[in-house]
Amino acid sequence: MHSTVEGVGTAGLFADRYRIAGLLGQGGGARVLRAVDLRLGREVALKVLHQGASEDFTRRFAAEARTLARLRHRGLVEVYDYGRADDRPYLVLELVDGPTLADALRASALSVPATVRLGRELARTLAFVHACGVVHRDVKPSNVLIDASGAPRLADFGIARSPVDADAADADATRTGFVVGTPAYLAPEQIRGEGARPAADVYALGLLLIECLTGQRVYPGGPIEAAVARLLHAPSIPDGIPARLARALRAMTRPDPAARPSAEECVELLDPGKPAPPPAGVRSGGRSELRRRLALSAGTACLLLVGGAGSVAFGASDGTEPSARLQPAAATVTIPVPPAPTTPAAEPAAAPAAVPAPAPAADRAPARPAVRTEPPQAPHDNGRKKEGKGPKPPRRGRG
């Protein structure tokens, strides 16, 4: 028996092998279902494209399968199978039976120690991904799953850029200024249409960690508003956090991608057991290059408000939100991109002074956007290296 809702409903048998047990999430291009593999007797997450999915979504879907198949890491979601049934592609994934980070942040902001532990784990995962030549391009809370042990898993490589699928990933670039990703987490260079390299993932991770501390997006609002905001001003670092963490977040969210640390360096920068390093400078390009980039960003932001030549289109990811709630498809928005200005901007202001040490606080987070602090916990090792577990909100299944 085959299910009949959109060809794949929330009950029935799919591909003569997977018994559907429920809906985990849905987006503009695909839905994710909880299922049981009848041959192997295990629960899985079944990601299936919608009927009539565009050629673009189909291409990205196949690229995601190939990318995940070659990436094996404890911080990722394992892929089990890929195929076609009922004339549509499907992907069989490890079922991570837990909430997303977005779910957790809707319940409460995270404490400083929990944020640091999560940040170091995600940085380790990104360091592995980048070492394999892959750029995720869509690091955000809804793409981070929290497994049964409390560890984060980076999911949804639907718009990742991989050398294996360079033609597929670069097809976006053939359309002038086309940008894929979630506008609230894009790096400045992506908004300028310069493409995404590993530094863009580091920038997004920095925004994600600030959001963990405050419980609020750094750049809220619509796609255009969020894009313009980050070109006009740097992210606001929360008060009351350790100086080392504040410096790390500033470094990760620098406007110049060449000045950001690598994901591997972020693991060390976020280590609370090491003394805070001196403020780092621009690693390459010099101050004149940084001034040029900031001038370009500021000029672009101003002209975006009044229009200009050329355009950048924000291409949505498949929008699959790993939760039980159904999500609408993400919008595609076009914003103008003017040429670079010819006069340099003034030298950026010096970094703020070191943030005072955090005062003791209760275990639960105070009202947003205050930051939680709690005594640090000693790392432990039970056969799998961990920094500890973050707070666990109500469980939801997802693959």
PDB file of C-alpha atoms in Angstrom, residues 146-394:
ATOM      1  CA  ILE A 146      20.456  17.862  19.412  1.00  0.00           C
ATOM      2  CA  ASP A 147      20.869  14.098  19.808  1.00  0.00           C
ATOM      3  CA  ALA A 148      19.967  11.922  22.802  1.00  0.00           C
ATOM      4  CA  SER A 149      23.349  12.611  24.441  1.00  0.00           C
ATOM      5  CA  GLY A 150      22.899  16.371  24.129  1.00  0.00           C
ATOM      6  CA  ALA A 151      25.531  16.716  21.381  1.00  0.00           C
ATOM      7  CA  PRO A 152      24.860  18.896  18.311  1.00  0.00           C
ATOM      8  CA  ARG A 153      24.613  17.404  14.813  1.00  0.00           C
ATOM      9  CA  LEU A 154      24.947  19.605  11.754  1.00  0.00           C
ATOM     10  CA  ALA A 155      22.255  18.709   9.214  1.00  0.00           C
ATOM     11  CA  ASP A 156      20.848  19.757   5.831  1.00  0.00           C
ATOM     12  CA  PHE A 157      23.620  19.902   3.249  1.00  0.00           C
ATOM     13  CA  GLY A 158      21.131  20.659   0.485  1.00  0.00           C
ATOM     14  CA  ILE A 159      22.966  23.817  -0.614  1.00  0.00           C
ATOM     15  CA  ALA A 160      26.477  22.807   0.447  1.00  0.00           C
ATOM     16  CA  ARG A 161      29.315  23.370  -2.006  1.00  0.00           C
ATOM     17  CA  SER A 162      31.449  20.285  -2.607  1.00  0.00           C
ATOM     18  CA  PRO A 163      34.240  19.591  -5.122  1.00  0.00           C
ATOM     19  CA  VAL A 164      32.395  16.367  -5.993  1.00  0.00           C
ATOM     20  CA  ASP A 165      29.428  18.425  -7.146  1.00  0.00           C
ATOM     21  CA  ALA A 166      31.253  21.597  -8.170  1.00  0.00           C
ATOM     22  CA  ASP A 167      29.183  21.924 -11.345  1.00  0.00           C
ATOM     23  CA  ALA A 168      25.943  21.659  -9.382  1.00  0.00           C
ATOM     24  CA  ALA A 169      27.087  24.066  -6.683  1.00  0.00           C
ATOM     25  CA  ASP A 170      28.460  26.568  -9.162  1.00  0.00           C
ATOM     26  CA  ALA A 171      25.311  26.542 -11.298  1.00  0.00           C
ATOM     27  CA  ASP A 172      23.983  29.258  -8.975  1.00  0.00           C
ATOM     28  CA  ALA A 173      27.024  31.395  -9.726  1.00  0.00           C
ATOM     29  CA  THR A 174      26.285  31.343 -13.446  1.00  0.00           C
ATOM     30  CA  ARG A 175      23.343  33.585 -12.681  1.00  0.00           C
ATOM     31  CA  THR A 176      24.944  36.944 -11.886  1.00  0.00           C
ATOM     32  CA  GLY A 177      24.905  37.652  -8.162  1.00  0.00           C
ATOM     33  CA  PHE A 178      22.747  34.673  -7.206  1.00  0.00           C
ATOM     34  CA  VAL A 179      23.143  33.916  -3.492  1.00  0.00           C
ATOM     35  CA  VAL A 180      21.897  30.792  -1.763  1.00  0.00           C
ATOM     36  CA  GLY A 181      21.334  30.551   1.959  1.00  0.00           C
ATOM     37  CA  THR A 182      19.257  32.032   4.752  1.00  0.00           C
ATOM     38  CA  PRO A 183      19.554  35.864   4.675  1.00  0.00           C
ATOM     39  CA  ALA A 184      19.682  36.246   8.477  1.00  0.00           C
ATOM     40  CA  TYR A 185      22.907  34.181   8.626  1.00  0.00           C
ATOM     41  CA  LEU A 186      24.699  35.131   5.408  1.00  0.00           C
ATOM     42  CA  ALA A 187      28.200  36.588   5.630  1.00  0.00           C
ATOM     43  CA  PRO A 188      28.795  40.084   4.187  1.00  0.00           C
ATOM     44  CA  GLU A 189      30.771  38.694   1.247  1.00  0.00           C
ATOM     45  CA  GLN A 190      27.844  36.454   0.316  1.00  0.00           C
ATOM     46  CA  ILE A 191      25.501  39.430   0.283  1.00  0.00           C
ATOM     47  CA  ARG A 192      27.946  41.262  -1.949  1.00  0.00           C
ATOM     48  CA  GLY A 193      27.745  38.317  -4.349  1.00  0.00           C
ATOM     49  CA  GLU A 194      31.339  37.205  -3.799  1.00  0.00           C
ATOM     50  CA  GLY A 195      30.453  33.572  -3.058  1.00  0.00           C
ATOM     51  CA  ALA A 196      30.907  31.420   0.027  1.00  0.00           C
ATOM     52  CA  ARG A 197      34.148  29.955   1.330  1.00  0.00           C
ATOM     53  CA  PRO A 198      34.793  28.297   4.707  1.00  0.00           C
ATOM     54  CA  ALA A 199      35.002  31.753   6.331  1.00  0.00           C
ATOM     55  CA  ALA A 200      31.295  32.231   5.556  1.00  0.00           C
ATOM     56  CA  ASP A 201      30.439  29.188   7.692  1.00  0.00           C
ATOM     57  CA  VAL A 202      32.573  30.615  10.515  1.00  0.00           C
ATOM     58  CA  TYR A 203      30.680  33.918  10.305  1.00  0.00           C
ATOM     59  CA  ALA A 204      27.328  32.111  10.451  1.00  0.00           C
ATOM     60  CA  LEU A 205      28.541  30.081  13.452  1.00  0.00           C
ATOM     61  CA  GLY A 206      29.447  33.340  15.209  1.00  0.00           C
ATOM     62  CA  LEU A 207      25.928  34.702  14.645  1.00  0.00           C
ATOM     63  CA  LEU A 208      24.473  31.397  15.836  1.00  0.00           C
ATOM     64  CA  LEU A 209      26.461  31.535  19.104  1.00  0.00           C
ATOM     65  CA  ILE A 210      25.415  35.131  19.784  1.00  0.00           C
ATOM     66  CA  GLU A 211      21.815  34.007  19.260  1.00  0.00           C
ATOM     67  CA  CYS A 212      22.383  31.171  21.750  1.00  0.00           C
ATOM     68  CA  LEU A 213      23.454  33.709  24.386  1.00  0.00           C
ATOM     69  CA  THR A 214      20.622  36.187  23.814  1.00  0.00           C
ATOM     70  CA  GLY A 215      17.809  33.991  22.519  1.00  0.00           C
ATOM     71  CA  GLN A 216      17.300  36.457  19.641  1.00  0.00           C
ATOM     72  CA  ARG A 217      18.503  36.657  16.054  1.00  0.00           C
ATOM     73  CA  VAL A 218      21.337  39.101  15.577  1.00  0.00           C
ATOM     74  CA  TYR A 219      19.816  40.452  12.366  1.00  0.00           C
ATOM     75  CA  PRO A 220      16.017  40.057  12.500  1.00  0.00           C
ATOM     76  CA  GLY A 221      13.483  41.217   9.962  1.00  0.00           C
ATOM     77  CA  GLY A 222      12.945  40.420   6.322  1.00  0.00           C
ATOM     78  CA  PRO A 223      15.664  39.323   3.874  1.00  0.00           C
ATOM     79  CA  ILE A 224      16.500  42.834   2.636  1.00  0.00           C
ATOM     80  CA  GLU A 225      16.427  44.378   6.113  1.00  0.00           C
ATOM     81  CA  ALA A 226      18.690  41.648   7.503  1.00  0.00           C
ATOM     82  CA  ALA A 227      21.118  41.975   4.585  1.00  0.00           C
ATOM     83  CA  VAL A 228      21.411  45.742   4.845  1.00  0.00           C
ATOM     84  CA  ALA A 229      21.817  45.671   8.639  1.00  0.00           C
ATOM     85  CA  ARG A 230      24.968  43.546   8.664  1.00  0.00           C
ATOM     86  CA  LEU A 231      26.583  45.738   6.008  1.00  0.00           C
ATOM     87  CA  LEU A 232      25.921  48.840   8.104  1.00  0.00           C
ATOM     88  CA  HIS A 233      27.067  47.589  11.499  1.00  0.00           C
ATOM     89  CA  ALA A 234      28.886  44.692  13.091  1.00  0.00           C
ATOM     90  CA  PRO A 235      27.030  42.210  15.315  1.00  0.00           C
ATOM     91  CA  SER A 236      26.417  43.407  18.864  1.00  0.00           C
ATOM     92  CA  ILE A 237      28.344  41.240  21.333  1.00  0.00           C
ATOM     93  CA  PRO A 238      26.340  40.604  24.525  1.00  0.00           C
ATOM     94  CA  ASP A 239      27.471  42.267  27.745  1.00  0.00           C
ATOM     95  CA  GLY A 240      28.440  40.218  30.752  1.00  0.00           C
ATOM     96  CA  ILE A 241      30.264  37.393  28.974  1.00  0.00           C
ATOM     97  CA  PRO A 242      33.926  36.383  29.477  1.00  0.00           C
ATOM     98  CA  ALA A 243      36.450  38.516  27.579  1.00  0.00           C
ATOM     99  CA  ARG A 244      37.801  35.462  25.769  1.00  0.00           C
ATOM    100  CA  LEU A 245      34.376  34.541  24.411  1.00  0.00           C
ATOM    101  CA  ALA A 246      33.666  38.156  23.395  1.00  0.00           C
ATOM    102  CA  ARG A 247      36.964  38.305  21.478  1.00  0.00           C
ATOM    103  CA  ALA A 248      36.244  34.997  19.760  1.00  0.00           C
ATOM    104  CA  LEU A 249      32.803  36.165  18.624  1.00  0.00           C
ATOM    105  CA  ARG A 250      34.219  39.439  17.298  1.00  0.00           C
ATOM    106  CA  ALA A 251      36.884  37.545  15.392  1.00  0.00           C
ATOM    107  CA  MET A 252      34.373  35.098  13.899  1.00  0.00           C
ATOM    108  CA  THR A 253      32.108  37.905  12.683  1.00  0.00           C
ATOM    109  CA  ARG A 254      34.702  40.271  11.215  1.00  0.00           C
ATOM    110  CA  PRO A 255      33.509  41.808   7.924  1.00  0.00           C
ATOM    111  CA  ASP A 256      36.692  40.753   6.125  1.00  0.00           C
ATOM    112  CA  PRO A 257      36.608  36.966   5.556  1.00  0.00           C
ATOM    113  CA  ALA A 258      40.414  36.848   5.362  1.00  0.00           C
ATOM    114  CA  ALA A 259      40.597  38.182   8.928  1.00  0.00           C
ATOM    115  CA  ARG A 260      38.347  35.516  10.456  1.00  0.00           C
ATOM    116  CA  PRO A 261      39.795  32.453  12.178  1.00  0.00           C
ATOM    117  CA  SER A 262      39.356  29.050  10.593  1.00  0.00           C
ATOM    118  CA  ALA A 263      36.873  26.616  12.115  1.00  0.00           C
ATOM    119  CA  GLU A 264      39.802  24.682  13.586  1.00  0.00           C
ATOM    120  CA  GLU A 265      41.151  27.863  15.186  1.00  0.00           C
ATOM    121  CA  CYS A 266      37.693  28.567  16.622  1.00  0.00           C
ATOM    122  CA  VAL A 267      37.916  25.367  18.665  1.00  0.00           C
ATOM    123  CA  GLU A 268      40.944  26.842  20.451  1.00  0.00           C
ATOM    124  CA  LEU A 269      39.576  30.391  20.639  1.00  0.00           C
ATOM    125  CA  LEU A 270      36.458  29.095  22.403  1.00  0.00           C
ATOM    126  CA  ASP A 271      38.425  26.954  24.889  1.00  0.00           C
ATOM    127  CA  PRO A 272      37.563  28.372  28.340  1.00  0.00           C
ATOM    128  CA  GLY A 273      40.563  26.641  29.920  1.00  0.00           C
ATOM    129  CA  LYS A 274      43.121  28.753  28.068  1.00  0.00           C
ATOM    130  CA  PRO A 275      44.117  32.358  28.786  1.00  0.00           C
ATOM    131  CA  ALA A 276      42.525  34.925  26.509  1.00  0.00           C
ATOM    132  CA  PRO A 277      44.762  35.779  23.547  1.00  0.00           C
ATOM    133  CA  PRO A 278      45.542  39.418  22.668  1.00  0.00           C
ATOM    134  CA  PRO A 279      43.172  41.009  20.166  1.00  0.00           C
ATOM    135  CA  ALA A 280      44.001  39.636  16.734  1.00  0.00           C
ATOM    136  CA  GLY A 281      44.535  41.880  13.740  1.00  0.00           C
ATOM    137  CA  VAL A 282      43.841  41.391  10.077  1.00  0.00           C
ATOM    138  CA  ARG A 283      45.698  38.283   8.928  1.00  0.00           C
ATOM    139  CA  SER A 284      46.023  39.322   5.314  1.00  0.00           C
ATOM    140  CA  GLY A 285      45.313  42.255   3.058  1.00  0.00           C
ATOM    141  CA  GLY A 286      46.347  44.948   5.557  1.00  0.00           C
ATOM    142  CA  ARG A 287      44.392  47.899   6.844  1.00  0.00           C
ATOM    143  CA  SER A 288      43.961  49.473   3.417  1.00  0.00           C
ATOM    144  CA  GLU A 289      42.229  46.323   2.170  1.00  0.00           C
ATOM    145  CA  LEU A 290      39.986  46.266   5.233  1.00  0.00           C
ATOM    146  CA  ARG A 291      39.086  49.924   4.691  1.00  0.00           C
ATOM    147  CA  ARG A 292      38.253  49.156   1.066  1.00  0.00           C
ATOM    148  CA  ARG A 293      36.007  46.266   2.034  1.00  0.00           C
ATOM    149  CA  LEU A 294      34.199  48.247   4.724  1.00  0.00           C
ATOM    150  CA  ALA A 295      33.718  51.119   2.295  1.00  0.00           C
ATOM    151  CA  LEU A 296      32.270  48.724  -0.250  1.00  0.00           C
ATOM    152  CA  SER A 297      29.931  47.263   2.358  1.00  0.00           C
ATOM    153  CA  ALA A 298      28.719  50.632   3.607  1.00  0.00           C
ATOM    154  CA  GLY A 299      28.264  51.982   0.090  1.00  0.00           C
ATOM    155  CA  THR A 300      26.408  48.880  -0.971  1.00  0.00           C
ATOM    156  CA  ALA A 301      24.100  49.082   2.036  1.00  0.00           C
ATOM    157  CA  CYS A 302      23.223  52.725   1.395  1.00  0.00           C
ATOM    158  CA  LEU A 303      22.566  52.208  -2.281  1.00  0.00           C
ATOM    159  CA  LEU A 304      20.488  49.104  -1.612  1.00  0.00           C
ATOM    160  CA  LEU A 305      17.911  51.402  -0.075  1.00  0.00           C
ATOM    161  CA  VAL A 306      17.554  53.525  -3.197  1.00  0.00           C
ATOM    162  CA  GLY A 307      18.313  51.022  -5.943  1.00  0.00           C
ATOM    163  CA  GLY A 308      21.226  50.553  -8.303  1.00  0.00           C
ATOM    164  CA  ALA A 309      22.646  48.548 -11.164  1.00  0.00           C
ATOM    165  CA  GLY A 310      22.712  44.774 -11.106  1.00  0.00           C
ATOM    166  CA  SER A 311      21.025  42.473  -8.611  1.00  0.00           C
ATOM    167  CA  VAL A 312      21.571  39.684  -6.128  1.00  0.00           C
ATOM    168  CA  ALA A 313      18.889  37.040  -5.708  1.00  0.00           C
ATOM    169  CA  PHE A 314      18.555  35.196  -2.419  1.00  0.00           C
ATOM    170  CA  GLY A 315      17.886  31.609  -3.436  1.00  0.00           C
ATOM    171  CA  ALA A 316      16.150  29.702  -0.662  1.00  0.00           C
ATOM    172  CA  SER A 317      17.392  26.384   0.598  1.00  0.00           C
ATOM    173  CA  ASP A 318      14.823  23.618   0.537  1.00  0.00           C
ATOM    174  CA  GLY A 319      13.418  25.171   3.702  1.00  0.00           C
ATOM    175  CA  THR A 320      12.984  21.826   5.433  1.00  0.00           C
ATOM    176  CA  GLU A 321      12.638  22.627   9.096  1.00  0.00           C
ATOM    177  CA  PRO A 322      13.404  19.598  11.271  1.00  0.00           C
ATOM    178  CA  SER A 323      10.444  19.915  13.595  1.00  0.00           C
ATOM    179  CA  ALA A 324       6.881  18.702  13.855  1.00  0.00           C
ATOM    180  CA  ARG A 325       5.491  22.054  12.764  1.00  0.00           C
ATOM    181  CA  LEU A 326       4.901  22.627   9.072  1.00  0.00           C
ATOM    182  CA  GLN A 327       6.886  25.541   7.695  1.00  0.00           C
ATOM    183  CA  PRO A 328       6.103  27.685   4.642  1.00  0.00           C
ATOM    184  CA  ALA A 329       8.537  27.739   1.766  1.00  0.00           C
ATOM    185  CA  ALA A 330      11.233  30.386   2.065  1.00  0.00           C
ATOM    186  CA  ALA A 331      10.935  33.377  -0.233  1.00  0.00           C
ATOM    187  CA  THR A 332      13.300  34.353  -3.012  1.00  0.00           C
ATOM    188  CA  VAL A 333      14.168  38.030  -2.823  1.00  0.00           C
ATOM    189  CA  THR A 334      16.112  40.211  -5.250  1.00  0.00           C
ATOM    190  CA  ILE A 335      18.208  43.120  -3.990  1.00  0.00           C
ATOM    191  CA  PRO A 336      20.293  45.554  -6.063  1.00  0.00           C
ATOM    192  CA  VAL A 337      24.084  45.443  -5.966  1.00  0.00           C
ATOM    193  CA  PRO A 338      25.896  48.635  -6.971  1.00  0.00           C
ATOM    194  CA  PRO A 339      29.537  48.908  -8.066  1.00  0.00           C
ATOM    195  CA  ALA A 340      32.197  49.459  -5.431  1.00  0.00           C
ATOM    196  CA  PRO A 341      32.693  53.063  -4.293  1.00  0.00           C
ATOM    197  CA  THR A 342      35.973  54.722  -5.220  1.00  0.00           C
ATOM    198  CA  THR A 343      36.659  56.593  -1.972  1.00  0.00           C
ATOM    199  CA  PRO A 344      37.717  54.698   1.144  1.00  0.00           C
ATOM    200  CA  ALA A 345      35.736  54.876   4.342  1.00  0.00           C
ATOM    201  CA  ALA A 346      37.159  56.097   7.611  1.00  0.00           C
ATOM    202  CA  GLU A 347      39.144  53.729   9.756  1.00  0.00           C
ATOM    203  CA  PRO A 348      36.784  51.481  11.739  1.00  0.00           C
ATOM    204  CA  ALA A 349      36.497  52.210  15.424  1.00  0.00           C
ATOM    205  CA  ALA A 350      38.690  50.267  17.801  1.00  0.00           C
ATOM    206  CA  ALA A 351      37.274  47.152  19.382  1.00  0.00           C
ATOM    207  CA  PRO A 352      35.499  47.745  22.704  1.00  0.00           C
ATOM    208  CA  ALA A 353      37.392  47.170  25.918  1.00  0.00           C
ATOM    209  CA  ALA A 354      37.371  43.734  27.457  1.00  0.00           C
ATOM    210  CA  VAL A 355      33.949  42.717  28.714  1.00  0.00           C
ATOM    211  CA  PRO A 356      33.792  42.434  32.541  1.00  0.00           C
ATOM    212  CA  ALA A 357      33.743  38.960  33.993  1.00  0.00           C
ATOM    213  CA  PRO A 358      30.254  37.497  34.341  1.00  0.00           C
ATOM    214  CA  ALA A 359      28.443  37.710  37.619  1.00  0.00           C
ATOM    215  CA  PRO A 360      26.970  34.493  39.088  1.00  0.00           C
ATOM    216  CA  ALA A 361      23.476  33.757  37.882  1.00  0.00           C
ATOM    217  CA  ALA A 362      20.763  31.171  38.320  1.00  0.00           C
ATOM    218  CA  ASP A 363      20.616  28.054  36.165  1.00  0.00           C
ATOM    219  CA  ARG A 364      17.689  29.267  34.101  1.00  0.00           C
ATOM    220  CA  ALA A 365      18.133  32.147  31.702  1.00  0.00           C
ATOM    221  CA  PRO A 366      16.758  35.537  32.745  1.00  0.00           C
ATOM    222  CA  ALA A 367      14.528  37.495  30.443  1.00  0.00           C
ATOM    223  CA  ARG A 368      15.978  37.953  26.974  1.00  0.00           C
ATOM    224  CA  PRO A 369      18.381  39.281  25.819  1.00  0.00           C
ATOM    225  CA  ALA A 370      20.336  38.818  29.063  1.00  0.00           C
ATOM    226  CA  VAL A 371      23.033  36.154  29.080  1.00  0.00           C
ATOM    227  CA  ARG A 372      23.078  33.106  31.342  1.00  0.00           C
ATOM    228  CA  THR A 373      26.159  32.110  33.248  1.00  0.00           C
ATOM    229  CA  GLU A 374      26.810  29.061  35.390  1.00  0.00           C
ATOM    230  CA  PRO A 375      29.861  27.367  36.940  1.00  0.00           C
ATOM    231  CA  PRO A 376      31.924  25.568  34.287  1.00  0.00           C
ATOM    232  CA  GLN A 377      31.788  21.786  34.198  1.00  0.00           C
ATOM    233  CA  ALA A 378      34.830  19.606  33.855  1.00  0.00           C
ATOM    234  CA  PRO A 379      35.032  17.793  30.519  1.00  0.00           C
ATOM    235  CA  HIS A 380      34.592  14.058  30.611  1.00  0.00           C
ATOM    236  CA  ASP A 381      35.267  11.229  28.226  1.00  0.00           C
ATOM    237  CA  ASN A 382      33.151   8.131  27.961  1.00  0.00           C
ATOM    238  CA  GLY A 383      34.647   6.896  24.729  1.00  0.00           C
ATOM    239  CA  ARG A 384      33.407   9.899  22.772  1.00  0.00           C
ATOM    240  CA  LYS A 385      35.032  13.268  23.302  1.00  0.00           C
ATOM    241  CA  LYS A 386      32.518  15.738  24.696  1.00  0.00           C
ATOM    242  CA  GLU A 387      32.514  19.119  26.350  1.00  0.00           C
ATOM    243  CA  GLY A 388      29.331  18.243  28.211  1.00  0.00           C
ATOM    244  CA  LYS A 389      25.651  18.462  27.458  1.00  0.00           C
ATOM    245  CA  GLY A 390      23.617  21.541  26.866  1.00  0.00           C
ATOM    246  CA  PRO A 391      20.106  22.009  28.262  1.00  0.00           C
ATOM    247  CA  LYS A 392      17.606  19.574  26.772  1.00  0.00           C
ATOM    248  CA  PRO A 393      14.190  20.963  25.786  1.00  0.00           C
ATOM    249  CA  PRO A 394      11.169  18.726  25.052  1.00  0.00           C
TER     250      PRO A 394
END
